[in-house]
Amino acid sequence: GVARPGTMKVIGNASVPIARYVDAASGIHIDVSVNNGGHTGSERVRQELAIRPALRPVLLVLKIFLRQACLHETYTGGIGSHLLFAMALRALARKLPPNESAAAREVDLGDLLCTFLRTYASGSASLSLLDPLVGYPVDIGSKAFKFAEVRKRFRNVLQQLEAPGSRPCLS
């Protein structure tokens, strides 16, 4: 079979039902969602990542961070991939030049990460986000009921990165 025995799970309480399993051959965790707009949304994500290639490594760092804190799944109140992507677009769009410009090759990934963290570590950043991928107003942040904890963790990391004398290897 495709799934490692005992790993198949259906998340029925998510906005879009998800089948989750671990691939038997590779050990990679797989989420499969079935909805009408999934393909269109995925294509838009690919387009944005092609236009803003520096977004990908920042998102990967944030996804790992959220996963380590068990705050990476929307259905449990955390920040899932789709929401994280929308948050990053909102926070970083002005700093990410198109990939064909010379400036795109000189993007400071550490600065992008800190800009993202500053945007969402403060109490002023709302998590009421409209989905930039669907073309009509849908608040995709409303299900992240653990956002106060996410914000606190973002703030702690930002303080460590910006502490006097700290020399983080970010870029």
PDB file of C-alpha atoms in Angstrom, residues 3-152:
ATOM      1  CA  ALA A   3       0.297   4.466   3.469  1.00  0.00           C
ATOM      2  CA  ARG A   4       2.422   3.129   6.310  1.00  0.00           C
ATOM      3  CA  PRO A   5       0.151   0.790   8.312  1.00  0.00           C
ATOM      4  CA  GLY A   6      -1.705   2.549  11.114  1.00  0.00           C
ATOM      5  CA  THR A   7      -1.050   6.092   9.868  1.00  0.00           C
ATOM      6  CA  MET A   8      -4.194   6.783   7.804  1.00  0.00           C
ATOM      7  CA  LYS A   9      -6.359   9.383   9.522  1.00  0.00           C
ATOM      8  CA  VAL A  10      -9.261  11.516   8.290  1.00  0.00           C
ATOM      9  CA  ILE A  11      -9.560  15.035   9.711  1.00  0.00           C
ATOM     10  CA  GLY A  12     -13.270  15.582   9.303  1.00  0.00           C
ATOM     11  CA  ASN A  13     -13.598  18.689  11.479  1.00  0.00           C
ATOM     12  CA  ALA A  14     -11.319  20.784   9.223  1.00  0.00           C
ATOM     13  CA  SER A  15     -12.919  23.337   6.876  1.00  0.00           C
ATOM     14  CA  VAL A  16     -11.902  21.043   4.050  1.00  0.00           C
ATOM     15  CA  PRO A  17     -11.771  17.333   4.898  1.00  0.00           C
ATOM     16  CA  ILE A  18      -8.199  16.022   4.929  1.00  0.00           C
ATOM     17  CA  ALA A  19      -6.856  12.502   4.585  1.00  0.00           C
ATOM     18  CA  ARG A  20      -3.501  12.275   6.376  1.00  0.00           C
ATOM     19  CA  TYR A  21      -0.993   9.452   6.242  1.00  0.00           C
ATOM     20  CA  VAL A  22       2.714   8.650   6.234  1.00  0.00           C
ATOM     21  CA  ASP A  23       4.042   7.395   2.888  1.00  0.00           C
ATOM     22  CA  ALA A  24       5.245   3.820   3.330  1.00  0.00           C
ATOM     23  CA  ALA A  25       8.250   4.134   1.010  1.00  0.00           C
ATOM     24  CA  SER A  26       9.621   7.565   1.975  1.00  0.00           C
ATOM     25  CA  GLY A  27       8.273   8.213   5.483  1.00  0.00           C
ATOM     26  CA  ILE A  28       7.010  11.624   4.325  1.00  0.00           C
ATOM     27  CA  HIS A  29       3.846  12.934   5.996  1.00  0.00           C
ATOM     28  CA  ILE A  30       1.134  13.511   3.376  1.00  0.00           C
ATOM     29  CA  ASP A  31      -2.059  15.566   3.626  1.00  0.00           C
ATOM     30  CA  VAL A  32      -4.619  15.190   0.861  1.00  0.00           C
ATOM     31  CA  SER A  33      -7.495  17.659   0.730  1.00  0.00           C
ATOM     32  CA  VAL A  34     -10.484  17.412  -1.541  1.00  0.00           C
ATOM     33  CA  ASN A  35     -12.241  20.608  -2.486  1.00  0.00           C
ATOM     34  CA  ASN A  36     -13.216  22.571  -5.567  1.00  0.00           C
ATOM     35  CA  GLY A  37     -10.626  25.343  -5.262  1.00  0.00           C
ATOM     36  CA  GLY A  38      -7.603  23.355  -4.121  1.00  0.00           C
ATOM     37  CA  HIS A  39      -5.977  23.030  -7.531  1.00  0.00           C
ATOM     38  CA  THR A  40      -6.462  26.726  -8.288  1.00  0.00           C
ATOM     39  CA  GLY A  41      -5.064  27.706  -4.877  1.00  0.00           C
ATOM     40  CA  SER A  42      -2.050  25.438  -5.310  1.00  0.00           C
ATOM     41  CA  GLU A  43      -1.339  26.907  -8.716  1.00  0.00           C
ATOM     42  CA  ARG A  44      -1.523  30.450  -7.310  1.00  0.00           C
ATOM     43  CA  VAL A  45       0.916  29.492  -4.536  1.00  0.00           C
ATOM     44  CA  ARG A  46       3.331  28.105  -7.140  1.00  0.00           C
ATOM     45  CA  GLN A  47       3.014  31.328  -9.161  1.00  0.00           C
ATOM     46  CA  GLU A  48       3.720  33.525  -6.131  1.00  0.00           C
ATOM     47  CA  LEU A  49       6.726  31.402  -5.157  1.00  0.00           C
ATOM     48  CA  ALA A  50       8.050  31.683  -8.714  1.00  0.00           C
ATOM     49  CA  ILE A  51       7.696  35.477  -8.579  1.00  0.00           C
ATOM     50  CA  ARG A  52       9.128  35.705  -5.048  1.00  0.00           C
ATOM     51  CA  PRO A  53      11.605  32.809  -4.659  1.00  0.00           C
ATOM     52  CA  ALA A  54      12.981  34.220  -1.381  1.00  0.00           C
ATOM     53  CA  LEU A  55       9.606  33.508   0.202  1.00  0.00           C
ATOM     54  CA  ARG A  56      10.160  29.731   0.094  1.00  0.00           C
ATOM     55  CA  PRO A  57      13.079  29.483   2.585  1.00  0.00           C
ATOM     56  CA  VAL A  58      11.382  31.895   4.998  1.00  0.00           C
ATOM     57  CA  LEU A  59       8.211  29.802   4.883  1.00  0.00           C
ATOM     58  CA  LEU A  60      10.182  26.608   5.462  1.00  0.00           C
ATOM     59  CA  VAL A  61      11.855  28.045   8.575  1.00  0.00           C
ATOM     60  CA  LEU A  62       8.480  29.220   9.901  1.00  0.00           C
ATOM     61  CA  LYS A  63       6.811  25.881   9.144  1.00  0.00           C
ATOM     62  CA  ILE A  64       9.539  24.006  11.026  1.00  0.00           C
ATOM     63  CA  PHE A  65       9.276  26.422  13.946  1.00  0.00           C
ATOM     64  CA  LEU A  66       5.477  26.017  14.139  1.00  0.00           C
ATOM     65  CA  ARG A  67       5.737  22.240  13.822  1.00  0.00           C
ATOM     66  CA  GLN A  68       8.237  22.045  16.686  1.00  0.00           C
ATOM     67  CA  ALA A  69       5.802  24.025  18.832  1.00  0.00           C
ATOM     68  CA  CYS A  70       2.833  21.816  17.740  1.00  0.00           C
ATOM     69  CA  LEU A  71       1.162  24.940  16.342  1.00  0.00           C
ATOM     70  CA  HIS A  72       1.247  23.946  12.667  1.00  0.00           C
ATOM     71  CA  GLU A  73      -2.290  22.719  12.092  1.00  0.00           C
ATOM     72  CA  THR A  74      -5.285  24.952  11.556  1.00  0.00           C
ATOM     73  CA  TYR A  75      -7.814  22.375  12.735  1.00  0.00           C
ATOM     74  CA  THR A  76      -6.155  22.395  16.180  1.00  0.00           C
ATOM     75  CA  GLY A  77      -6.058  26.202  16.334  1.00  0.00           C
ATOM     76  CA  GLY A  78      -2.576  26.699  14.932  1.00  0.00           C
ATOM     77  CA  ILE A  79      -1.234  28.126  11.683  1.00  0.00           C
ATOM     78  CA  GLY A  80      -1.476  25.763   8.722  1.00  0.00           C
ATOM     79  CA  SER A  81       0.401  26.100   5.446  1.00  0.00           C
ATOM     80  CA  HIS A  82      -2.275  28.063   3.616  1.00  0.00           C
ATOM     81  CA  LEU A  83      -2.692  30.597   6.408  1.00  0.00           C
ATOM     82  CA  LEU A  84       1.071  30.903   6.897  1.00  0.00           C
ATOM     83  CA  PHE A  85       1.496  31.597   3.180  1.00  0.00           C
ATOM     84  CA  ALA A  86      -1.153  34.333   3.298  1.00  0.00           C
ATOM     85  CA  MET A  87       0.452  35.852   6.411  1.00  0.00           C
ATOM     86  CA  ALA A  88       3.857  35.895   4.708  1.00  0.00           C
ATOM     87  CA  LEU A  89       2.448  37.511   1.562  1.00  0.00           C
ATOM     88  CA  ARG A  90       0.799  40.191   3.656  1.00  0.00           C
ATOM     89  CA  ALA A  91       3.896  40.894   5.751  1.00  0.00           C
ATOM     90  CA  LEU A  92       6.570  40.592   3.070  1.00  0.00           C
ATOM     91  CA  ALA A  93       5.085  41.552  -0.298  1.00  0.00           C
ATOM     92  CA  ARG A  94       6.626  45.040  -0.268  1.00  0.00           C
ATOM     93  CA  LYS A  95      10.083  43.660   0.569  1.00  0.00           C
ATOM     94  CA  LEU A  96      10.090  40.923  -2.063  1.00  0.00           C
ATOM     95  CA  PRO A  97      11.047  42.196  -5.510  1.00  0.00           C
ATOM     96  CA  PRO A  98      10.189  40.212  -8.650  1.00  0.00           C
ATOM     97  CA  ASN A  99      12.687  37.459  -9.348  1.00  0.00           C
ATOM     98  CA  GLU A 100      14.015  38.988 -12.569  1.00  0.00           C
ATOM     99  CA  SER A 101      15.469  42.062 -10.848  1.00  0.00           C
ATOM    100  CA  ALA A 102      19.023  42.296  -9.543  1.00  0.00           C
ATOM    101  CA  ALA A 103      17.610  43.215  -6.120  1.00  0.00           C
ATOM    102  CA  ALA A 104      15.922  39.797  -5.896  1.00  0.00           C
ATOM    103  CA  ARG A 105      19.318  38.091  -5.831  1.00  0.00           C
ATOM    104  CA  GLU A 106      20.360  40.254  -2.886  1.00  0.00           C
ATOM    105  CA  VAL A 107      17.382  39.690  -0.600  1.00  0.00           C
ATOM    106  CA  ASP A 108      18.379  39.327   3.060  1.00  0.00           C
ATOM    107  CA  LEU A 109      16.488  36.250   4.279  1.00  0.00           C
ATOM    108  CA  GLY A 110      17.208  37.136   7.905  1.00  0.00           C
ATOM    109  CA  ASP A 111      15.636  40.545   7.396  1.00  0.00           C
ATOM    110  CA  LEU A 112      12.578  38.925   5.800  1.00  0.00           C
ATOM    111  CA  LEU A 113      12.226  36.528   8.727  1.00  0.00           C
ATOM    112  CA  CYS A 114      12.548  39.344  11.275  1.00  0.00           C
ATOM    113  CA  THR A 115      10.060  41.495   9.329  1.00  0.00           C
ATOM    114  CA  PHE A 116       7.559  38.647   9.393  1.00  0.00           C
ATOM    115  CA  LEU A 117       8.104  38.088  13.117  1.00  0.00           C
ATOM    116  CA  ARG A 118       7.786  41.835  13.878  1.00  0.00           C
ATOM    117  CA  THR A 119       4.512  41.965  11.953  1.00  0.00           C
ATOM    118  CA  TYR A 120       2.896  39.162  13.929  1.00  0.00           C
ATOM    119  CA  ALA A 121       4.710  39.329  17.296  1.00  0.00           C
ATOM    120  CA  SER A 122       3.049  42.585  18.269  1.00  0.00           C
ATOM    121  CA  GLY A 123      -0.443  42.834  19.654  1.00  0.00           C
ATOM    122  CA  SER A 124      -1.499  45.132  16.851  1.00  0.00           C
ATOM    123  CA  ALA A 125      -1.306  42.549  14.061  1.00  0.00           C
ATOM    124  CA  SER A 126      -4.705  41.053  13.396  1.00  0.00           C
ATOM    125  CA  LEU A 127      -5.127  37.527  12.251  1.00  0.00           C
ATOM    126  CA  SER A 128      -8.236  38.355  10.342  1.00  0.00           C
ATOM    127  CA  LEU A 129      -6.781  37.725   6.895  1.00  0.00           C
ATOM    128  CA  LEU A 130      -8.570  37.602   3.599  1.00  0.00           C
ATOM    129  CA  ASP A 131      -7.463  34.738   1.415  1.00  0.00           C
ATOM    130  CA  PRO A 132      -5.295  36.203  -1.367  1.00  0.00           C
ATOM    131  CA  LEU A 133      -5.694  33.096  -3.484  1.00  0.00           C
ATOM    132  CA  VAL A 134      -9.430  32.679  -3.967  1.00  0.00           C
ATOM    133  CA  GLY A 135     -10.447  36.072  -5.343  1.00  0.00           C
ATOM    134  CA  TYR A 136     -13.336  36.647  -2.943  1.00  0.00           C
ATOM    135  CA  PRO A 137     -13.421  37.584   0.740  1.00  0.00           C
ATOM    136  CA  VAL A 138     -12.837  34.624   3.036  1.00  0.00           C
ATOM    137  CA  ASP A 139     -11.375  35.175   6.499  1.00  0.00           C
ATOM    138  CA  ILE A 140      -8.804  32.400   6.748  1.00  0.00           C
ATOM    139  CA  GLY A 141      -7.396  33.547  10.091  1.00  0.00           C
ATOM    140  CA  SER A 142     -10.536  33.038  12.130  1.00  0.00           C
ATOM    141  CA  LYS A 143      -9.832  29.362  12.930  1.00  0.00           C
ATOM    142  CA  ALA A 144      -6.402  30.025  14.458  1.00  0.00           C
ATOM    143  CA  PHE A 145      -7.714  30.199  18.026  1.00  0.00           C
ATOM    144  CA  LYS A 146      -4.219  29.558  19.439  1.00  0.00           C
ATOM    145  CA  PHE A 147      -2.824  32.665  17.759  1.00  0.00           C
ATOM    146  CA  ALA A 148      -2.069  34.302  21.141  1.00  0.00           C
ATOM    147  CA  GLU A 149       0.366  31.453  21.827  1.00  0.00           C
ATOM    148  CA  VAL A 150       1.799  31.693  18.298  1.00  0.00           C
ATOM    149  CA  ARG A 151       2.263  35.462  18.755  1.00  0.00           C
ATOM    150  CA  LYS A 152       4.037  34.909  22.081  1.00  0.00           C
TER     151      LYS A 152
END
